[in-house]
Amino acid sequence: MDAGVPPDALGRRVSCGTDYGTVRYVGSVSRTAGIWLGVEWDDPQRGKHDGSYEGTQYFKCRHPKGGSFIRPNKANFGVDFLTAIKDRYGLNDKQDVQYGTGNTLVFGTKTVEFVGMDSVAEQQRQVQLNKLVDISVRECAVSHAGQEEEISRTCANMRHINLSKNLISSWETVIAIASQVQNLETLNVSENKMRFPSTSTFTSSAFSNLKILALNQTEITWTEVLLCAQGWPVLEELYLSSNNITVLKRPDNVLQTLKLLDLSDNQLLDGNQLHLIAQLPRLEQLILRNTGISSIQFPDAEFGCKTKMFPLLKRLAINDNKISQWSSINELDKLPSLRALQCSNNPFMDTEKNPETLIQLIIAKISQLEVLNNCEILPAERRGAELDYRKIFGKDWLEAGGHWNPEKNKPSEEFLAAHPRYQTLCLKYGAPEEGELKGQQPLTLKNQLLTLTIKCPEKPEQKPVEKKLPESMTIQKVKGLLYRLFKIPGSELKLSYESSKLEGKEVELDNDLKPLQFYSIESGDCVLVRW
């Protein structure tokens, strides 16, 4: 074999400039001299063909243009872990030792007397390497562990390692590195396309203290996750985004300590896959962003009851999915511990054009929610949302068999399925009174927009601005809008308004939590801004 080609080159990860790929063939190519490497590139744009040349198939690619041949001297097969650390932190032979004058050595700005040059330089490196606790060798072409026990001798205090986007070809390499780091707590090996064990093998103690593990973009499958997880006895956070995971299986006797699981950017077969991980006993945060799910169901519980699934789940992210029905939001009220939800960019949100009303509906439907799309839900906001929900659907409730007299109050199953919390809200605030429901306009953005003139009376250089604002917009949010408009801190703003009907009379907008409609503001009125 060519002197520049490692004996285990087949299947190894390589880089060539800024491109990464996997060696699929080593050998000669017809009508050419010398050894070639057949590489399947991560970016198919870098390739030229599917592994065939002049009618002969030398290797196979997933993409018809994903492969090409390169000479071995063009391929970087990488360096060992310790070499990468020394290069990154300026602790290798070339970077850290300069020759001083006479009997001295210079380490950075420090001059040391000559006492056997090699041994002093090595001791200095040793001291500095042993101080490293948090190490990042991202994009440093790490491909192997190096000499046995060399890492444990020189970097004994490492706890957090970032090994992302390197040239690691197999999980065994990760074990070889981690087994030499006694107190390893955090490990990021994302963006390394590597081979994982396909059968249950001897469980290494390399990860006995590992609490956080990132395996994003590694092409790991869920089956392989469960096999490897036998060696993660105390793992608390697992990041698995962008791995083409489509099918889940029940984790038996593994991942039992897991508090956070990130499955984002994996196209799951359907929402029912979640039932297979629903019994993880300590799971508090589940990230399902862009997983293609279109519905969520907890069939073990009736409406108004709590599911036994995900018993400790506090934070859930389902943004950027295909959830089109409000029934999935109703289902989330069954989660006993849910406190924070991210659900933006789902089709169900298009059913309501007014963003303020949309937020109110979600808040009213999920009783224990405290944070929605990263915004805290204040008690006054929850009360307002629930009162409005009760009013908005009051006519539907009456038409479905609802009644102010508890003995006659028998709304249909269809209504209760669509609005499972409605009866609870009536018990909490009382049934909506007839006066609240009379002459209620259809709930559309058009009916709720106010056309207002914004003026800064103490800043004549600021020209008046006309804005259309929802009447349900809180004073706090109006201040936020004006802050962006006039580039001033929202906390310093003082707002008031003049009615177009009562000229000269100024009313202070002094409660940040109240909506514009609370102050009886109408279209044509003028909002005055001072700071």
CSV table of N, CA and C in Angstrom, one decimal, residues 346-443:
chain,number,residue,atom,x,y,z
A,346,ASN,N,-46.7,26.4,13.7
A,346,ASN,CA,-47.5,25.2,13.5
A,346,ASN,C,-48.8,25.7,12.8
A,347,PRO,N,-49.4,24.8,11.9
A,347,PRO,CA,-50.6,25.3,11.1
A,347,PRO,C,-51.8,25.7,12.0
A,348,PHE,N,-51.9,25.1,13.2
A,348,PHE,CA,-53.1,25.4,14.0
A,348,PHE,C,-53.1,26.9,14.3
A,349,MET,N,-51.9,27.5,14.3
A,349,MET,CA,-51.8,29.0,14.7
A,349,MET,C,-52.3,29.9,13.6
A,350,ASP,N,-52.5,29.3,12.4
A,350,ASP,CA,-53.0,30.1,11.3
A,350,ASP,C,-54.5,30.3,11.3
A,351,THR,N,-55.2,29.5,12.2
A,351,THR,CA,-56.6,29.6,12.3
A,351,THR,C,-57.1,30.8,13.0
A,352,GLU,N,-56.2,31.5,13.7
A,352,GLU,CA,-56.6,32.8,14.4
A,352,GLU,C,-55.6,33.9,14.0
A,353,LYS,N,-56.1,34.9,13.3
A,353,LYS,CA,-55.3,35.9,12.7
A,353,LYS,C,-54.7,36.9,13.7
A,354,ASN,N,-55.4,37.1,14.8
A,354,ASN,CA,-55.0,38.0,15.9
A,354,ASN,C,-54.0,37.3,16.8
A,355,PRO,N,-52.7,37.8,16.8
A,355,PRO,CA,-51.7,37.0,17.6
A,355,PRO,C,-52.0,37.1,19.1
A,356,GLU,N,-52.6,38.2,19.6
A,356,GLU,CA,-52.9,38.3,21.0
A,356,GLU,C,-54.0,37.3,21.4
A,357,THR,N,-55.0,37.1,20.5
A,357,THR,CA,-56.1,36.2,20.8
A,357,THR,C,-55.5,34.8,20.8
A,358,LEU,N,-54.6,34.5,19.9
A,358,LEU,CA,-54.0,33.2,19.7
A,358,LEU,C,-53.3,32.8,21.0
A,359,ILE,N,-52.5,33.7,21.6
A,359,ILE,CA,-51.8,33.5,22.8
A,359,ILE,C,-52.8,33.2,24.0
A,360,GLN,N,-53.9,34.0,24.0
A,360,GLN,CA,-54.9,33.9,25.0
A,360,GLN,C,-55.5,32.5,25.0
A,361,LEU,N,-55.8,32.0,23.8
A,361,LEU,CA,-56.5,30.7,23.6
A,361,LEU,C,-55.6,29.6,24.2
A,362,ILE,N,-54.2,29.7,23.8
A,362,ILE,CA,-53.3,28.6,24.3
A,362,ILE,C,-53.2,28.7,25.8
A,363,ILE,N,-53.1,29.9,26.4
A,363,ILE,CA,-53.0,30.0,27.9
A,363,ILE,C,-54.2,29.4,28.5
A,364,ALA,N,-55.4,29.8,28.0
A,364,ALA,CA,-56.7,29.3,28.6
A,364,ALA,C,-56.8,27.8,28.5
A,365,LYS,N,-56.3,27.2,27.5
A,365,LYS,CA,-56.4,25.7,27.3
A,365,LYS,C,-55.5,24.9,28.1
A,366,ILE,N,-54.4,25.5,28.6
A,366,ILE,CA,-53.4,24.7,29.3
A,366,ILE,C,-53.2,25.3,30.7
A,367,SER,N,-53.8,24.7,31.7
A,367,SER,CA,-54.1,25.3,33.0
A,367,SER,C,-52.8,25.7,33.8
A,368,GLN,N,-51.7,24.9,33.7
A,368,GLN,CA,-50.6,25.1,34.6
A,368,GLN,C,-49.4,25.8,33.9
A,369,LEU,N,-49.7,26.2,32.6
A,369,LEU,CA,-48.6,26.8,31.8
A,369,LEU,C,-48.1,28.2,32.5
A,370,GLU,N,-46.8,28.3,32.6
A,370,GLU,CA,-46.2,29.5,33.2
A,370,GLU,C,-45.4,30.3,32.2
A,371,VAL,N,-44.9,29.6,31.1
A,371,VAL,CA,-44.1,30.3,30.1
A,371,VAL,C,-44.6,29.8,28.7
A,372,LEU,N,-44.9,30.7,27.8
A,372,LEU,CA,-45.3,30.4,26.5
A,372,LEU,C,-44.4,31.1,25.5
A,373,ASN,N,-43.8,30.3,24.6
A,373,ASN,CA,-42.8,30.8,23.6
A,373,ASN,C,-41.8,31.8,24.2
A,374,ASN,N,-41.3,31.3,25.3
A,374,ASN,CA,-40.2,32.1,26.1
A,374,ASN,C,-40.7,33.3,26.8
A,375,CYS,N,-42.0,33.6,26.8
A,375,CYS,CA,-42.5,34.7,27.5
A,375,CYS,C,-43.3,34.3,28.8
A,376,GLU,N,-43.0,34.9,29.9
A,376,GLU,CA,-43.6,34.5,31.2
A,376,GLU,C,-45.1,34.9,31.1
A,377,ILE,N,-46.0,34.0,31.6
A,377,ILE,CA,-47.4,34.3,31.7
A,377,ILE,C,-47.7,34.9,33.1
A,378,LEU,N,-48.0,36.2,33.2
A,378,LEU,CA,-48.3,36.8,34.5
A,378,LEU,C,-49.7,36.4,34.9
A,379,PRO,N,-49.9,36.4,36.3
A,379,PRO,CA,-51.3,36.0,36.8
A,379,PRO,C,-52.4,36.8,36.2
A,380,ALA,N,-52.2,38.1,36.0
A,380,ALA,CA,-53.2,39.0,35.4
A,380,ALA,C,-53.5,38.6,33.9
A,381,GLU,N,-52.4,38.1,33.2
A,381,GLU,CA,-52.6,37.7,31.8
A,381,GLU,C,-53.4,36.4,31.8
A,382,ARG,N,-53.1,35.5,32.7
A,382,ARG,CA,-53.9,34.2,32.7
A,382,ARG,C,-55.3,34.5,33.0
A,383,ARG,N,-55.6,35.3,34.0
A,383,ARG,CA,-57.0,35.7,34.4
A,383,ARG,C,-57.7,36.3,33.2
A,384,GLY,N,-57.1,37.2,32.5
A,384,GLY,CA,-57.7,37.8,31.3
A,384,GLY,C,-57.9,36.9,30.2
A,385,ALA,N,-57.0,35.9,30.0
A,385,ALA,CA,-57.1,34.9,28.9
A,385,ALA,C,-58.3,34.0,29.2
A,386,GLU,N,-58.4,33.6,30.4
A,386,GLU,CA,-59.5,32.6,30.8
A,386,GLU,C,-60.8,33.3,30.8
A,387,LEU,N,-60.9,34.5,31.2
A,387,LEU,CA,-62.2,35.3,31.2
A,387,LEU,C,-62.6,35.5,29.7
A,388,ASP,N,-61.7,35.8,28.9
A,388,ASP,CA,-62.0,36.1,27.4
A,388,ASP,C,-62.4,34.8,26.8
A,389,TYR,N,-61.7,33.7,27.1
A,389,TYR,CA,-62.0,32.4,26.5
A,389,TYR,C,-63.5,32.0,26.8
A,390,ARG,N,-63.8,32.2,28.1
A,390,ARG,CA,-65.1,31.9,28.6
A,390,ARG,C,-66.2,32.7,27.8
A,391,LYS,N,-65.8,34.0,27.5
A,391,LYS,CA,-66.8,34.8,26.8
A,391,LYS,C,-66.8,34.5,25.3
A,392,ILE,N,-65.7,34.3,24.7
A,392,ILE,CA,-65.6,34.0,23.2
A,392,ILE,C,-66.5,32.8,22.8
A,393,PHE,N,-66.4,31.8,23.6
A,393,PHE,CA,-67.1,30.5,23.3
A,393,PHE,C,-68.4,30.4,24.1
A,394,GLY,N,-68.9,31.5,24.7
A,394,GLY,CA,-70.1,31.4,25.5
A,394,GLY,C,-71.3,31.0,24.6
A,395,LYS,N,-71.4,31.6,23.4
A,395,LYS,CA,-72.6,31.3,22.6
A,395,LYS,C,-72.6,29.9,22.1
A,396,ASP,N,-71.4,29.4,21.8
A,396,ASP,CA,-71.2,28.0,21.4
A,396,ASP,C,-71.6,27.0,22.5
A,397,TRP,N,-71.3,27.4,23.7
A,397,TRP,CA,-71.6,26.7,24.9
A,397,TRP,C,-73.1,26.6,25.1
A,398,LEU,N,-73.8,27.7,25.0
A,398,LEU,CA,-75.2,27.8,25.1
A,398,LEU,C,-75.9,26.9,24.0
A,399,GLU,N,-75.4,27.1,22.8
A,399,GLU,CA,-76.0,26.3,21.7
A,399,GLU,C,-75.8,24.8,21.8
A,400,ALA,N,-74.7,24.4,22.5
A,400,ALA,CA,-74.4,23.0,22.7
A,400,ALA,C,-75.1,22.4,23.9
A,401,GLY,N,-75.9,23.2,24.6
A,401,GLY,CA,-76.6,22.6,25.7
A,401,GLY,C,-76.2,23.1,27.1
A,402,GLY,N,-75.3,24.1,27.1
A,402,GLY,CA,-74.8,24.7,28.3
A,402,GLY,C,-75.9,25.6,28.9
A,403,HIS,N,-75.9,25.8,30.2
A,403,HIS,CA,-77.0,26.5,30.9
A,403,HIS,C,-76.4,27.1,32.2
A,404,TRP,N,-77.0,28.4,32.5
A,404,TRP,CA,-76.6,29.0,33.8
A,404,TRP,C,-77.0,28.2,35.0
A,405,ASN,N,-78.1,27.5,34.8
A,405,ASN,CA,-78.6,26.6,35.9
A,405,ASN,C,-77.8,25.3,35.9
A,406,PRO,N,-77.1,25.1,37.0
A,406,PRO,CA,-76.2,23.8,37.0
A,406,PRO,C,-77.0,22.6,36.7
A,407,GLU,N,-78.2,22.5,37.1
A,407,GLU,CA,-79.0,21.3,36.9
A,407,GLU,C,-79.3,21.1,35.4
A,408,LYS,N,-79.4,22.2,34.6
A,408,LYS,CA,-79.7,22.1,33.2
A,408,LYS,C,-78.5,22.2,32.3
A,409,ASN,N,-77.3,22.3,33.0
A,409,ASN,CA,-76.1,22.5,32.2
A,409,ASN,C,-75.6,21.2,31.7
A,410,LYS,N,-75.9,20.9,30.5
A,410,LYS,CA,-75.4,19.6,29.9
A,410,LYS,C,-74.9,19.8,28.5
A,411,PRO,N,-73.7,20.4,28.3
A,411,PRO,CA,-73.1,20.7,27.0
A,411,PRO,C,-72.8,19.3,26.3
A,412,SER,N,-72.8,19.3,25.0
A,412,SER,CA,-72.6,18.1,24.2
A,412,SER,C,-71.2,17.6,24.4
A,413,GLU,N,-71.0,16.3,24.0
A,413,GLU,CA,-69.7,15.7,24.1
A,413,GLU,C,-68.8,16.4,23.1
A,414,GLU,N,-69.3,16.8,21.9
A,414,GLU,CA,-68.5,17.5,20.9
A,414,GLU,C,-68.0,18.8,21.4
A,415,PHE,N,-68.8,19.6,22.2
A,415,PHE,CA,-68.3,20.8,22.7
A,415,PHE,C,-67.3,20.6,23.8
A,416,LEU,N,-67.5,19.6,24.6
A,416,LEU,CA,-66.5,19.3,25.7
A,416,LEU,C,-65.2,18.8,25.1
A,417,ALA,N,-65.2,18.1,24.0
A,417,ALA,CA,-64.0,17.6,23.4
A,417,ALA,C,-63.2,18.8,22.8
A,418,ALA,N,-63.9,19.7,22.3
A,418,ALA,CA,-63.3,20.9,21.7
A,418,ALA,C,-62.8,21.9,22.7
A,419,HIS,N,-63.5,21.9,23.9
A,419,HIS,CA,-63.2,22.9,24.9
A,419,HIS,C,-63.2,22.2,26.3
A,420,PRO,N,-62.3,21.3,26.5
A,420,PRO,CA,-62.3,20.5,27.7
A,420,PRO,C,-62.2,21.3,29.0
A,421,ARG,N,-61.7,22.5,29.0
A,421,ARG,CA,-61.5,23.3,30.2
A,421,ARG,C,-62.7,24.2,30.5
A,422,TYR,N,-63.7,24.3,29.5
A,422,TYR,CA,-64.7,25.3,29.6
A,422,TYR,C,-65.5,25.2,30.9
A,423,GLN,N,-65.9,24.0,31.3
A,423,GLN,CA,-66.7,23.8,32.5
A,423,GLN,C,-65.9,24.2,33.7
A,424,THR,N,-64.6,23.9,33.7
A,424,THR,CA,-63.8,24.3,34.9
A,424,THR,C,-63.7,25.8,35.0
A,425,LEU,N,-63.6,26.5,33.8
A,425,LEU,CA,-63.5,28.0,33.9
A,425,LEU,C,-64.8,28.6,34.3
A,426,CYS,N,-66.0,27.9,34.0
A,426,CYS,CA,-67.3,28.4,34.5
A,426,CYS,C,-67.4,28.2,36.0
A,427,LEU,N,-66.8,27.2,36.5
A,427,LEU,CA,-66.8,26.9,38.0
A,427,LEU,C,-65.9,28.0,38.6
A,428,LYS,N,-64.8,28.3,38.0
A,428,LYS,CA,-63.8,29.3,38.5
A,428,LYS,C,-64.3,30.7,38.5
A,429,TYR,N,-64.9,31.1,37.4
A,429,TYR,CA,-65.3,32.5,37.3
A,429,TYR,C,-66.9,32.7,37.2
A,430,GLY,N,-67.6,31.6,37.2
A,430,GLY,CA,-69.0,31.7,37.0
A,430,GLY,C,-69.3,31.6,35.5
A,431,ALA,N,-70.5,31.1,35.2
A,431,ALA,CA,-70.9,31.0,33.7
A,431,ALA,C,-71.0,32.4,33.1
A,432,PRO,N,-70.7,32.6,31.8
A,432,PRO,CA,-70.8,33.9,31.2
A,432,PRO,C,-72.2,34.4,31.3
A,433,GLU,N,-72.4,35.7,31.7
A,433,GLU,CA,-73.7,36.3,31.8
A,433,GLU,C,-74.2,36.7,30.4
A,434,GLU,N,-75.5,36.7,30.3
A,434,GLU,CA,-76.1,37.0,29.0
A,434,GLU,C,-75.7,38.3,28.4
A,435,GLY,N,-75.5,39.3,29.3
A,435,GLY,CA,-75.0,40.6,28.8
A,435,GLY,C,-73.7,40.6,28.2
A,436,GLU,N,-72.8,39.7,28.7
A,436,GLU,CA,-71.4,39.6,28.1
A,436,GLU,C,-71.5,39.0,26.7
A,437,LEU,N,-72.5,38.3,26.4
A,437,LEU,CA,-72.5,37.6,25.1
A,437,LEU,C,-73.3,38.3,24.0
A,438,LYS,N,-74.1,39.3,24.5
A,438,LYS,CA,-75.0,40.1,23.5
A,438,LYS,C,-74.2,40.9,22.6
A,439,GLY,N,-74.6,40.9,21.3
A,439,GLY,CA,-74.0,41.8,20.3
A,439,GLY,C,-72.5,41.6,20.2
A,440,GLN,N,-72.0,40.4,20.5
A,440,GLN,CA,-70.6,40.2,20.4
A,440,GLN,C,-70.2,40.1,18.9
A,441,GLN,N,-69.2,40.9,18.6
A,441,GLN,CA,-68.7,40.9,17.2
A,441,GLN,C,-67.9,39.7,16.9
A,442,PRO,N,-67.9,39.3,15.6
A,442,PRO,CA,-67.0,38.1,15.3
A,442,PRO,C,-65.6,38.4,15.7
A,443,LEU,N,-64.9,37.4,16.1
A,443,LEU,CA,-63.5,37.6,16.6
A,443,LEU,C,-62.5,37.6,15.4
